[in-house]
Coordinates of C-alpha atoms in Angstrom, one line a residue:
Chain A
M1 CA -11.3 -101.3 60.3
S2 CA -9.7 -102.8 63.4
L3 CA -11.9 -106.0 65.7
K4 CA -10.0 -105.1 69.0
F5 CA -11.9 -104.3 71.7
K6 CA -12.1 -101.0 72.5
P7 CA -14.2 -100.1 75.0
L8 CA -15.1 -96.5 74.7
S9 CA -15.8 -96.9 71.4
W10 CA -17.7 -99.2 71.6
V11 CA -19.8 -96.9 74.1
L12 CA -19.8 -94.3 71.4
W13 CA -21.0 -96.1 68.4
A14 CA -23.7 -97.3 70.6
L15 CA -24.9 -93.4 71.9
L16 CA -25.2 -92.4 68.0
L17 CA -27.2 -95.5 67.5
Y18 CA -29.1 -94.3 69.4
L19 CA -28.7 -90.7 68.8
G20 CA -29.5 -92.3 64.9
V21 CA -32.6 -94.0 66.0
W22 CA -33.8 -91.2 68.5
V23 CA -33.6 -88.8 64.4
L24 CA -34.9 -91.6 62.3
D25 CA -38.8 -91.9 64.6
W26 CA -38.7 -87.9 64.7
A27 CA -38.3 -87.6 60.6
L28 CA -39.8 -91.0 59.6
W29 CA -41.3 -92.3 62.0
S30 CA -43.6 -90.4 64.0
A31 CA -43.6 -87.4 61.5
Q32 CA -46.4 -85.7 60.2
F33 CA -46.1 -85.3 55.7
R34 CA -49.7 -84.4 55.2
P35 CA -50.1 -80.0 55.8
N36 CA -52.9 -80.8 58.1
P37 CA -52.5 -78.8 61.2
V38 CA -54.1 -80.1 63.6
A39 CA -52.5 -83.0 63.3
C40 CA -48.9 -81.4 63.3
A41 CA -50.3 -80.0 66.9
Q42 CA -50.7 -83.2 68.0
L43 CA -47.3 -84.5 68.1
Q44 CA -46.0 -82.4 69.7
G45 CA -42.8 -82.3 68.5
Q46 CA -42.5 -85.9 69.5
G47 CA -41.8 -86.3 64.8
A48 CA -41.4 -83.7 62.7
C49 CA -43.6 -81.9 60.6
W50 CA -42.6 -82.0 57.3
G51 CA -46.4 -81.0 55.8
V52 CA -45.4 -77.1 56.3
I53 CA -42.8 -78.1 53.0
A54 CA -45.8 -79.8 51.2
E55 CA -47.8 -76.5 52.2
K56 CA -45.0 -73.6 51.8
W57 CA -42.7 -75.0 49.0
K58 CA -44.0 -73.1 46.5
I59 CA -42.9 -69.8 48.4
L60 CA -40.1 -71.2 50.2
L61 CA -38.8 -72.0 47.1
F62 CA -39.7 -69.7 44.9
G63 CA -40.4 -66.3 47.5
R64 CA -43.4 -63.9 45.5
F65 CA -43.0 -65.7 42.3
P66 CA -46.9 -66.0 41.4
V67 CA -48.8 -69.5 42.3
E68 CA -50.1 -69.8 39.3
E69 CA -46.8 -69.3 37.3
V70 CA -44.5 -71.7 40.0
W71 CA -43.8 -73.5 36.2
R72 CA -41.8 -70.5 35.2
P73 CA -39.2 -70.2 37.7
A74 CA -39.3 -74.2 38.3
L75 CA -38.5 -74.5 34.8
V76 CA -35.7 -71.7 35.2
A77 CA -33.9 -73.5 38.3
V78 CA -33.8 -76.6 36.7
A79 CA -31.5 -75.1 33.7
W80 CA -30.0 -73.2 35.3
T81 CA -28.5 -76.0 37.5
A82 CA -27.8 -78.6 34.1
T83 CA -25.8 -75.5 33.2
L84 CA -24.2 -74.7 36.3
Y85 CA -23.4 -78.7 36.5
L86 CA -22.3 -79.2 33.3
S87 CA -20.0 -76.4 33.4
L88 CA -18.4 -76.9 36.4
A89 CA -18.0 -80.7 35.2
G90 CA -15.2 -78.8 32.9
R91 CA -15.8 -81.9 29.4
L92 CA -17.5 -78.4 26.8
R93 CA -14.8 -76.4 25.4
P94 CA -15.6 -72.7 26.6
A95 CA -17.1 -71.8 23.2
A96 CA -19.6 -73.7 24.0
L97 CA -20.2 -72.9 27.6
L98 CA -20.3 -69.2 26.6
A99 CA -22.9 -70.5 23.7
L100 CA -25.5 -72.7 26.3
W101 CA -25.9 -69.4 28.9
L102 CA -26.5 -67.0 26.4
G103 CA -29.0 -69.5 25.1
V104 CA -30.3 -69.7 29.2
L105 CA -30.1 -66.7 29.8
A106 CA -32.3 -65.6 26.5
G107 CA -34.8 -68.3 27.0
T108 CA -34.8 -67.0 30.9
V109 CA -35.7 -62.9 30.4
P110 CA -39.2 -64.2 28.7
L111 CA -40.3 -67.3 31.6
M112 CA -39.0 -65.0 34.4
G113 CA -40.4 -61.4 32.6
V114 CA -44.2 -61.8 33.1
A115 CA -43.3 -61.2 36.7
P116 CA -42.1 -57.5 38.2
M117 CA -38.5 -58.4 39.6
A118 CA -39.4 -57.1 43.1
L119 CA -41.4 -60.7 43.0
W120 CA -38.5 -62.8 42.1
G121 CA -36.8 -65.5 45.1
G122 CA -36.2 -68.2 46.6
L123 CA -33.5 -71.0 45.1
P124 CA -34.1 -69.3 40.8
L125 CA -32.7 -65.3 42.8
T126 CA -29.6 -67.5 45.0
L127 CA -29.0 -68.8 41.1
F128 CA -28.8 -65.5 39.6
I129 CA -27.4 -64.1 42.1
S130 CA -24.3 -66.8 42.9
V131 CA -23.9 -67.2 39.1
L132 CA -24.1 -63.8 37.8
G133 CA -22.2 -62.8 40.6
M134 CA -19.2 -65.3 39.6
G135 CA -19.6 -64.8 35.9
L136 CA -18.7 -61.0 36.7
A137 CA -17.0 -60.7 39.7
F138 CA -14.4 -63.5 38.1
P139 CA -13.0 -61.3 35.3
L140 CA -12.7 -58.7 37.4
G141 CA -10.7 -60.6 39.7
V142 CA -8.3 -61.6 36.8
L143 CA -8.0 -57.0 36.3
L144 CA -7.2 -56.4 39.6
A145 CA -4.6 -59.2 40.4
L146 CA -3.1 -58.5 37.5
G147 CA -3.9 -54.4 38.4
R148 CA -2.2 -55.3 41.3
R149 CA 1.1 -57.1 39.4
H150 CA 2.1 -55.8 36.3
G151 CA 0.2 -52.4 36.5
P152 CA 2.0 -48.5 36.8
V153 CA 2.4 -48.1 40.9
W154 CA -0.6 -46.1 40.5
L155 CA -2.4 -48.3 39.6
R156 CA -0.5 -50.4 41.5
I157 CA -1.1 -49.0 45.1
L158 CA -5.3 -48.6 43.8
C159 CA -5.9 -52.1 42.9
A160 CA -3.6 -53.0 46.5
S161 CA -6.0 -50.5 48.3
Y162 CA -9.7 -52.0 46.6
I163 CA -8.4 -55.6 47.5
E164 CA -7.8 -54.9 51.1
V165 CA -10.7 -52.2 51.8
A166 CA -13.2 -54.9 50.3
R167 CA -11.9 -57.5 52.1
A168 CA -11.5 -55.7 55.4
L169 CA -15.4 -54.9 55.8
P170 CA -18.0 -57.3 56.4
L171 CA -20.9 -58.0 52.7
V172 CA -23.0 -56.8 55.4
S173 CA -22.3 -53.4 55.7
I174 CA -21.5 -53.4 52.3
L175 CA -25.1 -54.6 51.2
F176 CA -26.1 -52.0 53.5
L177 CA -24.8 -49.7 51.4
A178 CA -25.8 -50.9 48.1
A179 CA -29.0 -51.4 49.0
F180 CA -30.5 -48.4 51.2
V181 CA -27.3 -45.7 50.9
L182 CA -26.4 -45.8 47.4
P183 CA -30.1 -44.6 45.7
L184 CA -29.3 -41.6 48.0
V185 CA -26.0 -40.6 47.5
L186 CA -25.4 -41.6 43.3
P187 CA -25.5 -37.6 41.4
F188 CA -27.2 -39.8 38.7
K189 CA -30.6 -42.1 38.7
A190 CA -30.8 -45.1 36.7
L191 CA -29.6 -47.2 38.7
A192 CA -31.3 -45.9 42.5
S193 CA -34.6 -46.5 42.2
S194 CA -35.9 -50.3 44.0
Q195 CA -37.0 -51.5 40.7
D196 CA -33.3 -52.0 40.6
L197 CA -32.3 -53.5 44.3
L198 CA -31.7 -56.4 42.4
P199 CA -28.5 -55.8 39.5
R200 CA -27.3 -53.7 42.3
V201 CA -27.5 -56.2 44.3
I202 CA -25.6 -58.4 41.7
L203 CA -23.3 -56.1 41.1
T204 CA -22.3 -55.5 44.2
I205 CA -21.8 -59.1 45.3
A206 CA -19.9 -59.7 42.2
C207 CA -17.7 -56.3 43.3
F208 CA -16.8 -57.7 46.8
S209 CA -16.2 -61.6 45.3
A210 CA -13.7 -60.3 43.0
A211 CA -11.6 -58.4 46.0
Y212 CA -11.8 -62.1 47.6
Q213 CA -10.2 -64.1 43.5
A214 CA -7.9 -61.3 43.1
E215 CA -6.1 -62.4 46.4
V216 CA -6.8 -67.0 45.3
I217 CA -5.9 -65.2 41.2
R218 CA -2.6 -63.8 42.7
G219 CA -1.6 -66.5 44.3
G220 CA -1.9 -68.7 41.2
L221 CA 0.2 -65.9 39.3
Q222 CA 3.6 -66.9 41.8
T223 CA 3.4 -70.0 40.3
V224 CA 4.1 -68.9 37.0
G225 CA 8.0 -68.9 36.5
T226 CA 8.7 -65.9 35.4
G227 CA 11.1 -67.8 32.8
Q228 CA 7.8 -68.7 31.3
A229 CA 6.7 -64.9 30.3
Q230 CA 10.6 -64.3 29.3
A231 CA 9.9 -67.1 26.6
A232 CA 6.7 -66.1 24.8
L233 CA 8.5 -62.8 25.5
S234 CA 11.7 -63.3 23.7
L235 CA 9.2 -66.0 20.7
G236 CA 8.2 -62.1 19.8
L237 CA 5.1 -62.1 22.2
R238 CA 3.6 -58.5 22.9
P239 CA 3.2 -58.4 26.5
W240 CA -0.9 -58.1 26.6
Q241 CA -0.3 -61.8 24.0
V242 CA 2.2 -63.3 27.2
Q243 CA -0.3 -62.5 29.7
L244 CA -3.4 -64.0 27.7
H245 CA -2.0 -66.6 26.4
V246 CA 0.5 -68.4 28.6
V247 CA 0.7 -66.4 31.5
L248 CA -2.7 -66.7 32.6
P249 CA -4.1 -70.4 31.1
Q250 CA -1.8 -71.8 33.6
A251 CA -2.5 -69.6 36.8
I252 CA -5.9 -69.8 36.2
R253 CA -5.4 -73.5 36.2
A254 CA -3.6 -73.7 39.8
S255 CA -6.0 -71.0 41.3
L256 CA -9.5 -73.3 40.3
P257 CA -9.7 -74.7 43.6
G258 CA -9.2 -72.3 45.1
L259 CA -11.8 -70.1 42.3
G260 CA -14.0 -73.0 44.0
N261 CA -13.6 -72.3 47.5
S262 CA -14.7 -68.7 46.8
F263 CA -18.2 -69.6 44.3
I264 CA -19.0 -71.7 47.2
T265 CA -18.6 -69.1 49.7
L266 CA -20.3 -66.6 47.2
F267 CA -23.6 -69.4 46.9
K268 CA -23.8 -69.5 50.3
D269 CA -23.9 -65.4 51.2
C270 CA -26.1 -65.1 48.6
S271 CA -28.3 -65.7 52.1
L272 CA -27.4 -62.0 52.8
V273 CA -29.0 -61.0 50.6
A274 CA -32.2 -61.4 53.0
V275 CA -31.3 -58.7 55.6
V276 CA -31.2 -56.1 52.5
S277 CA -34.9 -57.5 51.7
L278 CA -34.2 -59.7 48.8
F279 CA -36.3 -63.6 49.0
E280 CA -33.6 -66.2 48.2
L281 CA -33.6 -69.0 50.3
T282 CA -33.0 -67.9 53.1
G283 CA -35.1 -64.5 52.9
S284 CA -38.2 -66.6 51.5
L285 CA -37.9 -68.6 55.1
G286 CA -39.1 -66.2 56.7
L287 CA -41.6 -64.3 53.7
A288 CA -43.3 -68.4 54.0
L289 CA -43.3 -68.1 58.5
G290 CA -42.9 -64.8 59.9
G291 CA -46.1 -64.0 59.5
D292 CA -48.6 -67.5 59.4
V293 CA -49.2 -68.4 63.1
Q294 CA -50.8 -71.8 62.6
W295 CA -47.6 -72.8 60.8
R296 CA -44.6 -71.0 62.8
P297 CA -43.9 -73.3 64.9
Y298 CA -42.7 -76.0 62.5
Y299 CA -39.7 -73.4 61.4
L300 CA -36.9 -75.4 62.1
E301 CA -38.7 -78.3 59.9
A302 CA -38.6 -75.6 57.1
S303 CA -35.0 -74.6 57.7
L304 CA -34.1 -78.0 58.0
F305 CA -35.5 -78.3 54.0
V306 CA -33.9 -75.2 53.0
A307 CA -30.6 -76.1 54.3
G308 CA -30.7 -79.8 52.8
V309 CA -30.9 -77.5 49.6
Y310 CA -28.1 -75.6 50.6
W311 CA -26.7 -78.7 51.1
V312 CA -26.4 -80.3 47.3
Y313 CA -25.3 -77.5 46.1
C314 CA -22.4 -76.4 47.9
Y315 CA -21.5 -80.0 48.5
G316 CA -22.5 -80.3 44.6
I317 CA -20.4 -78.1 43.5
S318 CA -17.6 -79.3 45.5
R319 CA -17.7 -82.2 44.0
A320 CA -18.3 -81.3 40.4
L321 CA -14.8 -79.8 40.6
R322 CA -12.3 -82.1 41.8
Chain B
M1 CA -22.8 -34.0 50.0
T2 CA -20.5 -31.1 51.2
G3 CA -18.1 -32.2 52.7
L4 CA -17.0 -34.4 55.9
A5 CA -17.8 -33.8 59.1
F6 CA -17.7 -35.4 62.0
H7 CA -19.4 -33.4 64.6
F8 CA -22.6 -34.9 64.6
L9 CA -20.8 -38.0 66.0
Q10 CA -20.1 -35.7 69.6
D11 CA -24.6 -34.9 68.9
P12 CA -27.0 -36.8 71.1
A13 CA -28.2 -40.0 69.4
G14 CA -32.3 -40.6 70.4
F15 CA -31.7 -44.3 70.1
S16 CA -30.9 -46.9 72.7
L17 CA -28.8 -50.6 72.4
S18 CA -30.9 -53.6 73.5
E19 CA -27.3 -54.5 76.4
S20 CA -23.9 -52.8 76.3
L21 CA -21.2 -52.9 77.9
L22 CA -20.8 -49.6 78.3
D23 CA -23.9 -48.3 80.9
L24 CA -25.2 -45.7 78.6
P25 CA -26.8 -42.5 79.8
A26 CA -30.4 -42.0 78.0
Q27 CA -29.1 -38.9 76.4
A28 CA -25.3 -41.1 74.3
L29 CA -23.8 -39.4 71.9
Y30 CA -23.5 -41.3 68.4
L31 CA -19.5 -41.8 69.2
E32 CA -21.2 -43.5 72.3
V33 CA -22.8 -45.5 71.2
L34 CA -21.0 -46.3 67.7
V35 CA -18.0 -47.9 71.0
A36 CA -21.3 -49.7 71.9
G37 CA -21.8 -51.4 69.2
L38 CA -17.9 -52.5 69.1
L39 CA -17.5 -53.6 72.2
N40 CA -20.7 -55.6 71.8
T41 CA -18.8 -57.1 69.2
L42 CA -16.3 -57.6 71.0
K43 CA -17.8 -59.3 73.9
V44 CA -18.9 -61.5 71.2
A45 CA -16.1 -62.1 69.6
V46 CA -13.6 -62.9 71.7
P47 CA -14.6 -66.0 73.2
A48 CA -16.5 -67.4 69.6
L49 CA -12.7 -66.8 69.3
V50 CA -11.5 -69.3 72.1
F51 CA -15.1 -71.1 71.6
C52 CA -13.8 -72.0 67.7
T53 CA -10.3 -72.8 68.4
L54 CA -10.7 -75.9 70.9
L55 CA -14.0 -77.2 69.0
G56 CA -12.3 -77.2 66.0
G57 CA -9.0 -78.6 67.1
L58 CA -10.5 -81.7 68.7
I59 CA -13.0 -81.7 65.9
G60 CA -10.0 -81.4 63.8
L61 CA -8.1 -84.6 65.4
G62 CA -11.5 -86.1 65.3
R63 CA -10.9 -86.0 61.2
V64 CA -7.2 -87.2 61.5
Q65 CA -7.8 -90.4 63.2
K66 CA -8.6 -93.3 60.5
T67 CA -11.6 -95.6 61.7
G68 CA -13.7 -94.8 64.8
P69 CA -17.5 -93.5 66.2
W70 CA -15.9 -90.0 67.1
K71 CA -14.3 -89.5 63.0
A72 CA -17.9 -90.4 61.6
C73 CA -19.1 -87.7 64.5
C74 CA -16.2 -85.1 63.0
D75 CA -16.9 -85.6 59.2
V76 CA -20.5 -84.8 59.7
Y77 CA -20.1 -82.3 61.9
V78 CA -17.7 -80.9 59.1
G79 CA -19.3 -82.1 55.9
A80 CA -22.9 -80.6 57.7
L81 CA -21.7 -77.2 58.9
R82 CA -19.8 -75.9 55.4
N83 CA -21.8 -76.7 53.5
I84 CA -24.7 -74.2 55.0
P85 CA -25.4 -70.6 55.2
L86 CA -24.3 -69.3 58.6
L87 CA -26.9 -67.1 58.5
L88 CA -29.5 -69.7 58.3
Q89 CA -28.2 -71.4 60.8
L90 CA -28.2 -68.5 63.0
L91 CA -32.3 -68.1 62.4
A92 CA -32.9 -72.0 63.3
L93 CA -31.0 -71.2 66.3
Y94 CA -32.2 -68.0 67.4
F95 CA -36.4 -70.4 66.3
G96 CA -34.8 -72.7 68.2
L97 CA -33.7 -70.8 71.6
T98 CA -36.7 -69.0 71.8
R99 CA -39.1 -71.5 71.2
Y100 CA -37.7 -74.0 72.8
L101 CA -36.9 -73.4 76.2
P102 CA -38.7 -72.5 78.7
I103 CA -39.8 -69.4 79.4
A104 CA -38.2 -67.9 82.8
S105 CA -40.4 -67.9 85.5
E106 CA -39.9 -72.1 84.4
A107 CA -36.1 -71.7 83.6
W108 CA -33.6 -74.7 83.6
S109 CA -30.6 -74.0 86.2
L110 CA -27.9 -76.1 87.6
G111 CA -26.9 -76.5 90.7
D112 CA -29.4 -73.0 91.8
A113 CA -26.2 -70.8 89.8
L114 CA -27.2 -71.1 86.2
Y115 CA -30.7 -70.4 84.5
L116 CA -31.2 -70.8 81.4
S117 CA -34.3 -69.2 80.1
K118 CA -36.4 -68.0 76.5
S119 CA -34.7 -64.3 78.4
G120 CA -31.5 -65.9 78.0
L121 CA -28.3 -67.3 80.6
A122 CA -27.9 -65.8 83.5
L123 CA -24.8 -66.5 85.6
P124 CA -23.5 -65.7 88.9
V125 CA -21.6 -62.6 89.6
W126 CA -18.0 -61.5 91.0
Q127 CA -19.6 -57.9 92.9
G128 CA -18.4 -56.7 96.6
G129 CA -16.3 -59.4 97.5
G130 CA -18.3 -62.8 96.7
W131 CA -20.7 -64.4 94.7
Q132 CA -23.8 -63.0 93.2
L133 CA -26.3 -65.4 92.6
P134 CA -29.0 -65.0 90.2
V135 CA -32.3 -65.7 92.0
R136 CA -35.8 -66.8 89.6
G137 CA -38.1 -64.1 90.1
R138 CA -42.0 -64.4 89.3
F139 CA -41.5 -62.8 85.9
S140 CA -38.0 -63.2 85.9
V141 CA -34.7 -65.0 86.6
E142 CA -32.8 -61.6 89.0
G143 CA -30.0 -60.3 89.9
G144 CA -26.7 -62.2 88.0
L145 CA -25.3 -61.7 85.1
T146 CA -27.5 -62.1 81.6
L147 CA -26.2 -63.2 78.2
S148 CA -29.4 -62.4 76.2
P149 CA -30.6 -65.5 73.8
E150 CA -29.4 -62.8 70.6
Y151 CA -26.0 -63.6 72.4
L152 CA -25.8 -66.7 72.7
T153 CA -27.1 -67.1 69.6
L154 CA -24.4 -65.7 67.6
L155 CA -21.9 -66.8 70.0
L156 CA -23.1 -70.3 70.1
G157 CA -23.6 -70.0 66.2
L158 CA -20.2 -68.4 65.4
S159 CA -18.4 -70.7 67.0
L160 CA -20.0 -74.1 65.9
Y161 CA -19.5 -72.8 62.1
T162 CA -15.8 -71.6 62.4
A163 CA -15.2 -74.3 64.6
A164 CA -16.2 -75.9 61.2
F165 CA -13.0 -74.1 59.4
V166 CA -10.6 -74.8 62.0
A167 CA -11.0 -78.1 61.8
E168 CA -10.1 -78.5 58.3
V169 CA -7.3 -76.0 58.6
V170 CA -6.0 -78.0 61.6
R171 CA -6.6 -81.8 59.3
A172 CA -4.0 -79.8 56.9
G173 CA -1.4 -78.5 59.7
V174 CA -1.7 -82.4 61.1
Q175 CA -2.1 -84.5 57.0
S176 CA 1.0 -82.6 56.3
V177 CA 3.6 -83.6 58.9
P178 CA 5.9 -85.9 56.8
V179 CA 5.5 -89.5 58.5
G180 CA 9.5 -89.8 58.4
Q181 CA 9.2 -86.6 61.1
V182 CA 7.1 -89.5 62.6
Q183 CA 9.4 -92.3 62.5
A184 CA 12.0 -91.5 63.0
G185 CA 10.4 -90.0 66.9
L186 CA 9.9 -93.1 67.3
A187 CA 13.1 -94.9 65.9
L188 CA 14.2 -92.4 68.5
G189 CA 12.4 -93.6 71.2
L190 CA 9.8 -91.7 72.1
S191 CA 6.6 -92.1 73.2
P192 CA 3.4 -91.6 70.6
A193 CA 2.6 -89.6 73.4
Q194 CA 5.4 -87.5 73.1
N195 CA 6.1 -88.1 69.8
R196 CA 2.6 -85.7 69.5
R197 CA 3.6 -82.8 71.7
L198 CA 7.6 -83.1 71.0
I199 CA 7.4 -83.4 67.0
V200 CA 3.2 -83.2 65.7
L201 CA 2.3 -80.7 66.8
P202 CA 5.9 -78.1 66.3
L203 CA 5.6 -79.2 62.8
A204 CA 2.0 -79.0 62.8
L205 CA 1.6 -75.4 63.9
R206 CA 4.0 -73.8 61.2
L207 CA 0.9 -74.5 58.7
V208 CA -1.5 -74.0 61.1
V209 CA -1.3 -70.1 62.2
P210 CA -1.4 -68.4 59.1
P211 CA -5.0 -70.2 57.6
L212 CA -6.0 -69.7 61.4
G213 CA -5.7 -66.2 61.0
N214 CA -7.9 -66.1 58.1
Q215 CA -10.4 -68.0 60.7
Y216 CA -10.5 -65.6 62.7
L217 CA -10.5 -62.7 60.3
G218 CA -13.7 -64.5 58.5
L219 CA -15.1 -64.7 62.2
L220 CA -15.0 -60.8 62.9
K221 CA -17.0 -60.2 59.8
N222 CA -19.4 -62.3 60.6
A223 CA -20.3 -61.4 63.8
S224 CA -21.7 -58.9 61.8
L225 CA -23.9 -61.0 60.4
G226 CA -26.0 -60.5 64.3
V227 CA -28.0 -57.8 62.5
A228 CA -30.6 -60.4 61.0
I229 CA -31.3 -61.1 65.1
G230 CA -31.2 -57.9 66.8
Y231 CA -28.1 -58.2 68.8
P232 CA -26.5 -54.5 68.7
E233 CA -23.1 -54.8 67.2
L234 CA -20.9 -52.3 64.9
V235 CA -22.6 -52.8 62.1
S236 CA -26.3 -52.7 63.1
V237 CA -25.7 -49.2 65.3
S238 CA -23.7 -48.3 61.8
N239 CA -27.2 -48.6 60.1
T240 CA -29.5 -46.9 63.0
A241 CA -26.8 -44.3 63.2
M242 CA -26.4 -43.3 59.2
N243 CA -30.6 -43.8 58.7
Q244 CA -31.1 -41.4 62.4
S245 CA -28.6 -39.2 61.5
G246 CA -28.4 -39.0 57.1
R247 CA -24.6 -38.5 57.9
V248 CA -23.6 -41.6 55.6
V249 CA -20.3 -42.2 54.6
E250 CA -19.0 -40.6 58.0
C251 CA -20.7 -43.6 59.4
V252 CA -19.4 -46.7 57.6
L253 CA -15.6 -44.9 58.1
M254 CA -15.7 -45.1 61.3
V255 CA -17.1 -48.6 60.3
M256 CA -14.3 -49.1 58.5
L257 CA -12.4 -47.6 61.1
M258 CA -13.3 -49.3 63.8
Y259 CA -12.5 -52.7 61.5
A260 CA -9.2 -51.9 60.4
A261 CA -8.4 -51.8 63.5
L262 CA -9.6 -55.0 64.4
S263 CA -8.1 -56.7 61.4
G264 CA -5.2 -55.0 62.0
L265 CA -5.5 -56.4 66.3
T266 CA -6.0 -59.8 64.8
A267 CA -3.1 -59.2 62.3
V268 CA -0.5 -58.3 64.9
L269 CA -1.5 -60.3 67.4
M270 CA -1.4 -63.1 64.8
N271 CA 2.1 -62.6 63.0
A272 CA 3.7 -62.7 66.7
L273 CA 1.9 -66.0 66.9
N274 CA 3.4 -66.9 63.5
R275 CA 7.2 -66.0 64.4
R276 CA 7.1 -67.8 67.8
V277 CA 6.0 -70.8 65.9
N278 CA 8.4 -71.1 63.0
Y279 CA 11.5 -71.4 65.3
T280 CA 14.0 -72.8 63.6
G281 CA 15.7 -74.5 66.5
L282 CA 19.4 -76.1 65.8
T283 CA 20.4 -76.1 62.3
A284 CA 23.4 -77.1 60.8

């Protein structure tokens, strides 16, 4: 940093310093940390009332899960976060990762199973939707991209129109359809009860994200030179072997940054399931404070807390992928 | 299901919108409320497009600098806003506006022309050859043009959120300009300001325009989050219309059609802009 005298720059630094002190004062020195509504009311907004988080953290992080059992979703969230980090850091072989995820899934079912699916919420739900959604969306995206590039004409048109339609519509409208309308029009009732809202929403988000990932992967496919596929064909590999062993590994490696961005977008888009009354992190904010007159004035502090959780995950994912 | 039937669009909708650019009668038809919803989407999206471009450009240029307080602000801004869901930002913003602003009778005013309160922002409006100023009444701010808190939240939230992404696009564009080009410009005797305007800007724009179009399309789609804070935009109106009429598939098709038209229009405009910035000039 240059020590040249720049008046404007110093004025800006001074302003920032003032702002920083003011924020610190609000957030730390004048803040109330105990869940004491009387003390919080006395602050009159001059300090943050973090007591709202001490009071409501179980609902904010775990939704409507029975209070005496919250250690279960907490354990699940820790296990999923650790496994997610291991997957993104890229130190483990794919087979080991798959085994790890299967193990985590097998452990999750009995842990969460003590409460009906409708009561799941908060951070574990955000993790379920984003990770399972990504896990389903990625293979679907690969198939869509391959279909759009190499399929017969009818399949190309089908894949292209699916991708374009899904990308033209807002996720909110598609979620509404899947949550409230699909059960009315589906001919079979297997996927139609409100018990199945969560699987239906995960499937919907996966199908939505797959359209975006298909475009990312298509870009990756275009970076693989045609000579690669020709060489593999001339070595006697079958067309599907060429794709699976030669083209796709290179294409996916090239599209990894884009796929990482897709995953972060997916993670943030999970917040939209709040509009179809699933209470993941954003939804549980309304759940915790919506009907509570005493704590509702501290909505801002609670939303800063939830924003902090999102930030840690999204920033962490982008760092782990670097 | 017995085939598509769009006759219901000519039926009275039986619900009204809390705000609309059209002067809707009490017995408005489905078609009319849907069009009003589309106009509400545009009413928030078009100004947001302008704001996010201006702010995003400013922040993107700030991030290109090497050091300084402005760069620090821009870095924090982009790092914070990109990693928090827009819905959460909108909900917090809506809470902030409806809680911390004064009630209408004590509205903050700026030169007796603008009034900001829990009931929204009142602006002067051009009427009959003169400016009609809003007036602070006993229970509300009267006269002028009032923008609802829902509208303000969505406008502000969309602009601030998209600006963070536009800033990254601008930063990538500026950083892509080869150093040699800048040095050549300086060597030819251009001043730093001329260099920025004549060398860096045209070269950066070529890389900026296509991803900028993607951000604009994203903003149009994100306007649908108005449904979460009660702003009657297209998706929210069509949801109500679906529930009222039971014409699910038709309503979805109408929404798809309107979004396809919006996206198509944006794509055409951005392609035209792209052709303009990609002129080749003199070639050997």
